mmCIF file of C-alpha atoms in Angstrom:
data_model
loop_
_atom_site.group_PDB
_atom_site.id
_atom_site.type_symbol
_atom_site.label_atom_id
_atom_site.label_comp_id
_atom_site.label_asym_id
_atom_site.label_seq_id
_atom_site.Cartn_x
_atom_site.Cartn_y
_atom_site.Cartn_z
ATOM 1 C CA UNK Q 4 88.094 -0.441 -49.163
ATOM 2 C CA UNK Q 5 89.405 2.576 -50.144
ATOM 3 C CA UNK Q 6 88.786 6.139 -49.501
ATOM 4 C CA UNK Q 7 85.064 7.102 -49.119
ATOM 5 C CA UNK Q 8 83.752 9.034 -52.130
ATOM 6 C CA UNK Q 9 83.467 12.699 -52.024
ATOM 7 C CA UNK Q 10 80.170 14.426 -52.078
ATOM 8 C CA UNK Q 11 80.665 14.987 -55.860
ATOM 9 C CA UNK Q 12 81.275 11.299 -56.545
ATOM 10 C CA UNK Q 13 78.128 10.375 -54.761
ATOM 11 C CA UNK Q 14 75.995 13.083 -56.644
ATOM 12 C CA UNK Q 15 77.658 11.888 -59.890
ATOM 13 C CA UNK Q 16 77.104 8.080 -59.140
ATOM 14 C CA UNK Q 17 73.398 8.924 -58.452
ATOM 15 C CA UNK Q 18 72.995 10.519 -61.566
ATOM 16 C CA UNK Q 19 74.363 7.856 -63.568
ATOM 17 C CA UNK Q 20 72.247 5.102 -61.768
ATOM 18 C CA UNK Q 21 69.170 7.094 -61.538
ATOM 19 C CA UNK Q 22 67.063 5.233 -64.001
ATOM 20 C CA UNK Q 23 67.845 1.626 -62.561
ATOM 21 C CA UNK Q 24 67.428 3.021 -58.885
ATOM 22 C CA UNK Q 25 64.076 4.442 -59.895
ATOM 23 C CA UNK Q 26 62.895 1.197 -61.656
ATOM 24 C CA UNK Q 27 63.627 -0.749 -58.334
ATOM 25 C CA UNK Q 28 63.013 1.597 -55.650
ATOM 26 C CA UNK Q 29 60.246 4.015 -56.692
ATOM 27 C CA UNK Q 30 57.411 1.401 -55.694
ATOM 28 C CA UNK Q 31 59.523 -0.062 -52.682
ATOM 29 C CA UNK Q 32 56.961 0.905 -50.114
ATOM 30 C CA UNK Q 33 54.272 -1.325 -51.669
ATOM 31 C CA UNK Q 34 56.337 -4.471 -50.358
ATOM 32 C CA UNK Q 35 57.454 -2.823 -46.950
ATOM 33 C CA UNK Q 36 54.935 -2.885 -44.073
ATOM 34 C CA UNK Q 37 57.171 -2.144 -41.531
ATOM 35 C CA UNK Q 38 58.376 0.927 -43.286
ATOM 36 C CA UNK Q 39 54.917 2.197 -44.262
ATOM 37 C CA UNK Q 40 53.743 2.016 -40.583
ATOM 38 C CA UNK Q 41 56.642 4.169 -39.235
ATOM 39 C CA UNK Q 42 56.147 6.426 -42.298
ATOM 40 C CA UNK Q 43 52.562 6.681 -41.152
ATOM 41 C CA UNK Q 44 53.252 7.543 -37.793
ATOM 42 C CA UNK Q 45 55.708 10.240 -38.946
ATOM 43 C CA UNK Q 46 53.001 11.716 -40.745
ATOM 44 C CA UNK Q 47 50.438 11.781 -37.857
ATOM 45 C CA UNK Q 48 53.170 13.638 -36.099
ATOM 46 C CA UNK Q 49 53.940 16.388 -38.728
ATOM 47 C CA UNK Q 50 50.795 16.748 -40.856
ATOM 48 C CA UNK Q 51 49.323 20.124 -40.352
ATOM 49 C CA UNK Q 52 52.225 21.511 -38.520
ATOM 50 C CA UNK Q 53 54.373 22.866 -41.245
ATOM 51 C CA UNK Q 54 56.931 22.044 -44.113
ATOM 52 C CA UNK Q 55 58.478 18.569 -43.838
ATOM 53 C CA UNK Q 56 61.693 17.846 -45.942
ATOM 54 C CA UNK Q 57 62.542 14.572 -47.424
ATOM 55 C CA UNK Q 58 66.354 14.587 -47.373
ATOM 56 C CA UNK Q 59 67.892 12.386 -49.932
ATOM 57 C CA UNK Q 60 64.347 12.079 -51.790
ATOM 58 C CA UNK Q 61 65.571 9.888 -54.532
ATOM 59 C CA UNK Q 62 62.517 9.416 -57.061
ATOM 60 C CA UNK Q 63 60.245 10.871 -54.385
ATOM 61 C CA UNK Q 64 58.585 8.003 -53.167
ATOM 62 C CA UNK Q 65 58.631 8.804 -49.536
ATOM 63 C CA UNK Q 66 57.388 12.391 -49.982
ATOM 64 C CA UNK Q 67 54.643 11.209 -52.072
ATOM 65 C CA UNK Q 68 53.710 8.588 -49.328
ATOM 66 C CA UNK Q 69 53.760 11.517 -46.768
ATOM 67 C CA UNK Q 70 51.942 13.966 -49.066
ATOM 68 C CA UNK Q 71 49.068 11.425 -49.256
ATOM 69 C CA UNK Q 72 48.639 11.568 -45.582
ATOM 70 C CA UNK Q 73 48.256 15.474 -45.338
ATOM 71 C CA UNK Q 74 51.883 16.549 -44.920
ATOM 72 C CA UNK Q 75 53.321 19.570 -46.484
ATOM 73 C CA UNK Q 76 56.533 18.190 -47.927
ATOM 74 C CA UNK Q 77 58.992 18.878 -50.144
ATOM 75 C CA UNK Q 78 62.572 16.865 -51.206
ATOM 76 C CA UNK Q 79 65.838 17.384 -51.777
ATOM 77 C CA UNK Q 80 68.444 15.243 -53.184
ATOM 78 C CA UNK Q 81 72.541 15.670 -53.820
ATOM 79 C CA UNK Q 82 71.845 14.188 -57.251
ATOM 80 C CA UNK Q 83 70.299 16.764 -59.897
ATOM 81 C CA UNK Q 84 68.959 13.565 -61.857
ATOM 82 C CA UNK Q 85 67.178 12.286 -58.927
ATOM 83 C CA UNK Q 86 65.560 15.514 -58.156
ATOM 84 C CA UNK Q 87 64.504 15.674 -61.646
ATOM 85 C CA UNK Q 88 62.805 12.404 -61.520
ATOM 86 C CA UNK Q 89 61.194 13.383 -58.527
ATOM 87 C CA UNK Q 90 59.802 16.367 -59.930
ATOM 88 C CA UNK Q 91 58.683 14.310 -63.111
ATOM 89 C CA UNK Q 92 56.934 11.740 -60.934
ATOM 90 C CA UNK Q 93 55.439 13.784 -58.535
ATOM 91 C CA UNK Q 94 54.682 17.543 -60.092
ATOM 92 C CA UNK Q 95 52.585 18.705 -57.010
ATOM 93 C CA UNK Q 96 55.496 18.159 -54.672
ATOM 94 C CA UNK Q 97 58.797 20.432 -54.907
ATOM 95 C CA UNK Q 98 62.068 18.943 -55.334
ATOM 96 C CA UNK Q 99 65.604 20.497 -55.374
ATOM 97 C CA UNK Q 100 69.174 19.777 -55.603
ATOM 98 C CA UNK Q 101 70.798 20.080 -52.159
ATOM 99 C CA UNK Q 102 73.199 18.413 -49.773
ATOM 100 C CA UNK Q 103 72.310 17.598 -46.458
ATOM 101 C CA UNK Q 104 75.440 18.966 -45.083
ATOM 102 C CA UNK Q 105 74.031 22.226 -46.410
ATOM 103 C CA UNK Q 106 70.293 22.766 -46.330
ATOM 104 C CA UNK Q 107 68.638 25.165 -48.398
ATOM 105 C CA UNK Q 108 66.206 26.332 -45.130
ATOM 106 C CA UNK Q 109 66.332 28.573 -42.466
ATOM 107 C CA UNK Q 110 67.100 27.660 -39.097
ATOM 108 C CA UNK Q 111 64.457 26.255 -36.828
ATOM 109 C CA UNK Q 112 61.690 26.173 -39.483
ATOM 110 C CA UNK Q 113 61.062 22.572 -40.514
ATOM 111 C CA UNK Q 114 58.099 20.776 -38.987
ATOM 112 C CA UNK Q 115 59.717 17.498 -39.784
ATOM 113 C CA UNK Q 116 62.736 15.805 -41.671
ATOM 114 C CA UNK Q 117 62.619 12.257 -43.128
ATOM 115 C CA UNK Q 118 66.212 11.190 -43.689
ATOM 116 C CA UNK Q 119 65.754 7.487 -45.241
ATOM 117 C CA UNK Q 120 69.064 6.157 -46.111
ATOM 118 C CA UNK Q 121 70.820 9.432 -46.744
ATOM 119 C CA UNK Q 122 72.979 9.500 -43.840
ATOM 120 C CA UNK Q 123 74.758 6.309 -45.073
ATOM 121 C CA UNK Q 124 76.381 8.166 -47.834
ATOM 122 C CA UNK Q 125 78.639 10.110 -45.481
ATOM 123 C CA UNK Q 126 81.775 9.081 -44.132
ATOM 124 C CA UNK Q 127 81.870 8.676 -40.223
ATOM 125 C CA UNK Q 128 83.651 11.846 -39.853
ATOM 126 C CA UNK Q 129 81.077 14.034 -41.510
ATOM 127 C CA UNK Q 130 78.029 12.313 -39.581
ATOM 128 C CA UNK Q 131 78.268 14.928 -36.686
ATOM 129 C CA UNK Q 132 77.815 17.852 -38.949
ATOM 130 C CA UNK Q 133 75.040 16.470 -40.865
ATOM 131 C CA UNK Q 134 73.302 15.699 -37.552
ATOM 132 C CA UNK Q 135 74.011 19.216 -36.322
ATOM 133 C CA UNK Q 136 72.641 20.683 -39.695
ATOM 134 C CA UNK Q 137 69.324 18.617 -39.399
ATOM 135 C CA UNK Q 138 68.824 19.698 -35.985
ATOM 136 C CA UNK Q 139 69.280 23.048 -36.645
ATOM 137 C CA UNK Q 140 66.697 23.024 -39.300
ATOM 138 C CA UNK Q 141 64.116 21.590 -37.148
ATOM 139 C CA UNK Q 142 61.701 23.738 -34.956
ATOM 140 C CA UNK Q 143 61.809 22.869 -31.345
ATOM 141 C CA UNK Q 144 58.596 20.521 -31.902
ATOM 142 C CA UNK Q 145 59.886 19.003 -35.010
ATOM 143 C CA UNK Q 146 60.463 15.303 -35.577
ATOM 144 C CA UNK Q 147 63.253 13.509 -37.356
ATOM 145 C CA UNK Q 148 62.810 10.169 -38.909
ATOM 146 C CA UNK Q 149 66.162 8.413 -39.706
ATOM 147 C CA UNK Q 150 66.716 5.126 -41.323
ATOM 148 C CA UNK Q 151 70.360 3.674 -41.890
ATOM 149 C CA UNK Q 152 71.706 0.270 -42.564
ATOM 150 C CA UNK Q 153 73.256 -1.692 -39.704
ATOM 151 C CA UNK Q 154 76.580 -3.227 -39.681
ATOM 152 C CA UNK Q 155 80.272 -2.645 -39.393
ATOM 153 C CA UNK Q 156 82.505 -0.530 -41.557
ATOM 154 C CA UNK Q 157 81.429 0.517 -45.092
ATOM 155 C CA UNK Q 158 80.351 -0.881 -48.324
ATOM 156 C CA UNK Q 159 81.818 0.257 -51.520
ATOM 157 C CA UNK Q 160 80.503 0.250 -55.341
ATOM 158 C CA UNK Q 161 82.489 0.896 -58.325
ATOM 159 C CA UNK Q 162 79.466 -0.350 -60.604
ATOM 160 C CA UNK Q 163 75.707 0.172 -60.081
ATOM 161 C CA UNK Q 164 72.818 -0.686 -62.802
ATOM 162 C CA UNK Q 165 75.550 -1.300 -65.388
ATOM 163 C CA UNK Q 166 77.358 2.030 -64.788
ATOM 164 C CA UNK Q 167 80.697 3.029 -63.471
ATOM 165 C CA UNK Q 168 80.194 5.005 -60.207
ATOM 166 C CA UNK Q 169 81.842 5.942 -56.948
ATOM 167 C CA UNK Q 170 79.278 5.053 -54.034
ATOM 168 C CA UNK Q 171 79.811 3.971 -50.644
ATOM 169 C CA UNK Q 172 77.794 3.572 -47.580
ATOM 170 C CA UNK Q 173 78.489 3.772 -43.975
ATOM 171 C CA UNK Q 174 77.065 0.827 -41.799
ATOM 172 C CA UNK Q 175 76.136 1.827 -38.067
ATOM 173 C CA UNK Q 176 75.381 -0.157 -34.987
ATOM 174 C CA UNK Q 177 72.344 0.966 -33.168
ATOM 175 C CA UNK Q 178 74.422 2.313 -29.731
ATOM 176 C CA UNK Q 179 76.668 4.115 -32.306
ATOM 177 C CA UNK Q 180 73.862 5.942 -33.976
ATOM 178 C CA UNK Q 181 71.785 6.814 -30.861
ATOM 179 C CA UNK Q 182 74.937 8.148 -29.133
ATOM 180 C CA UNK Q 183 75.649 10.340 -31.999
ATOM 181 C CA UNK Q 184 72.155 11.680 -32.053
ATOM 182 C CA UNK Q 185 72.361 12.095 -28.201
ATOM 183 C CA UNK Q 186 75.658 14.132 -28.845
ATOM 184 C CA UNK Q 187 74.129 16.316 -31.535
ATOM 185 C CA UNK Q 188 71.344 17.298 -28.968
ATOM 186 C CA UNK Q 189 68.535 14.905 -30.102
ATOM 187 C CA UNK Q 190 66.141 13.347 -27.769
ATOM 188 C CA UNK Q 191 65.313 9.780 -28.895
ATOM 189 C CA UNK Q 192 61.517 9.225 -29.022
ATOM 190 C CA UNK Q 193 61.687 5.305 -30.471
ATOM 191 C CA UNK Q 194 64.229 3.261 -32.161
ATOM 192 C CA UNK Q 195 63.473 -0.037 -33.870
ATOM 193 C CA UNK Q 196 65.137 -2.486 -36.080
ATOM 194 C CA UNK Q 197 64.090 -5.092 -38.697
ATOM 195 C CA UNK Q 198 65.647 -7.764 -40.614
ATOM 196 C CA UNK Q 199 65.969 -7.248 -44.322
ATOM 197 C CA UNK Q 200 63.129 -8.226 -46.517
ATOM 198 C CA UNK Q 201 64.103 -11.146 -48.921
ATOM 199 C CA UNK Q 202 64.331 -8.661 -51.831
ATOM 200 C CA UNK Q 203 66.524 -6.180 -50.103
ATOM 201 C CA UNK Q 204 70.173 -5.895 -49.414
ATOM 202 C CA UNK Q 205 70.839 -8.048 -46.826
ATOM 203 C CA UNK Q 206 71.562 -5.824 -43.697
ATOM 204 C CA UNK Q 207 69.265 -4.988 -40.860
ATOM 205 C CA UNK Q 208 67.846 -1.708 -40.671
ATOM 206 C CA UNK Q 209 67.644 0.702 -38.022
ATOM 207 C CA UNK Q 210 64.921 3.476 -37.790
ATOM 208 C CA UNK Q 211 65.079 6.336 -35.224
ATOM 209 C CA UNK Q 212 62.483 8.803 -34.437
ATOM 210 C CA UNK Q 213 63.630 11.914 -32.510
ATOM 211 C CA UNK Q 214 63.076 15.347 -31.668
ATOM 212 C CA UNK Q 215 65.702 18.461 -31.240
ATOM 213 C CA UNK Q 216 65.462 18.024 -27.499
ATOM 214 C CA UNK Q 217 64.609 20.761 -24.687
ATOM 215 C CA UNK Q 218 67.667 22.617 -24.765
ATOM 216 C CA UNK Q 219 67.812 23.931 -28.109
ATOM 217 C CA UNK Q 220 70.882 26.375 -28.005
ATOM 218 C CA UNK Q 221 72.945 26.398 -31.335
ATOM 219 C CA UNK Q 222 73.577 23.258 -32.819
#
C-alpha cells in the first residue's frame, strides 16, 4: 500500500490530472439525483445567511450548483490548476488555492461548508485536525455537508488520466466518521448512504449534515 502521499503530492497529482478530472466530473451532478437533493437541502439551509465555502472545489461544479440556488459561495482547492479551472468555468464565483487544514477565513465566519470528497485525501491521523479546522471556521448556526467514500483502509493511485501521480483516498466506516465528527464537537443532523451509480467508482457513499453544536468553545 505504501505511505500516504503528502499534501504537496496530492496537490501536484490534481494539477496533473486536472483536465481529465474536469472532463469526467464537471457535469456529474446531472446524473446524480441523490446528490442534487442533498445539495438543494444544504442550499436551503445556508442561502442568504452569509458566505459558504466549497472545500476541495475541483472544477467548481458544486459551487455553481449552490450559487444557482441563491448561496453566496466561494471555493478553495489544494490544487492551483483546479482553482484556475474553477475560475475559468465560473467567473462569478471566487476560487482560491488553500488547504482544508488551514482555511483562509477568520474563525466563526462561515454560514456553511461543503466538503464533498475532500476529507478522503487526508491520512486518518490528520482527519481530527481537518474537522477541527472546519468547525472553527463555521458560525454557531452554520452547517457542514460532508461526503466521503465508504470502506476499509485506503486506495492508492500512481497513474491517473494517463499522468503519473501520487494520490490516495482514505475510506471510512459510517460509525467511524460520525464518532470523529462528534469528537470534534459537531452535532449530527442527518446521515445517509447510497450505493454507487453504475458510472462511479464502486464504493458506497456517506453523506453527513451537521452543525458546530451548542457548546462551541475552541475547536
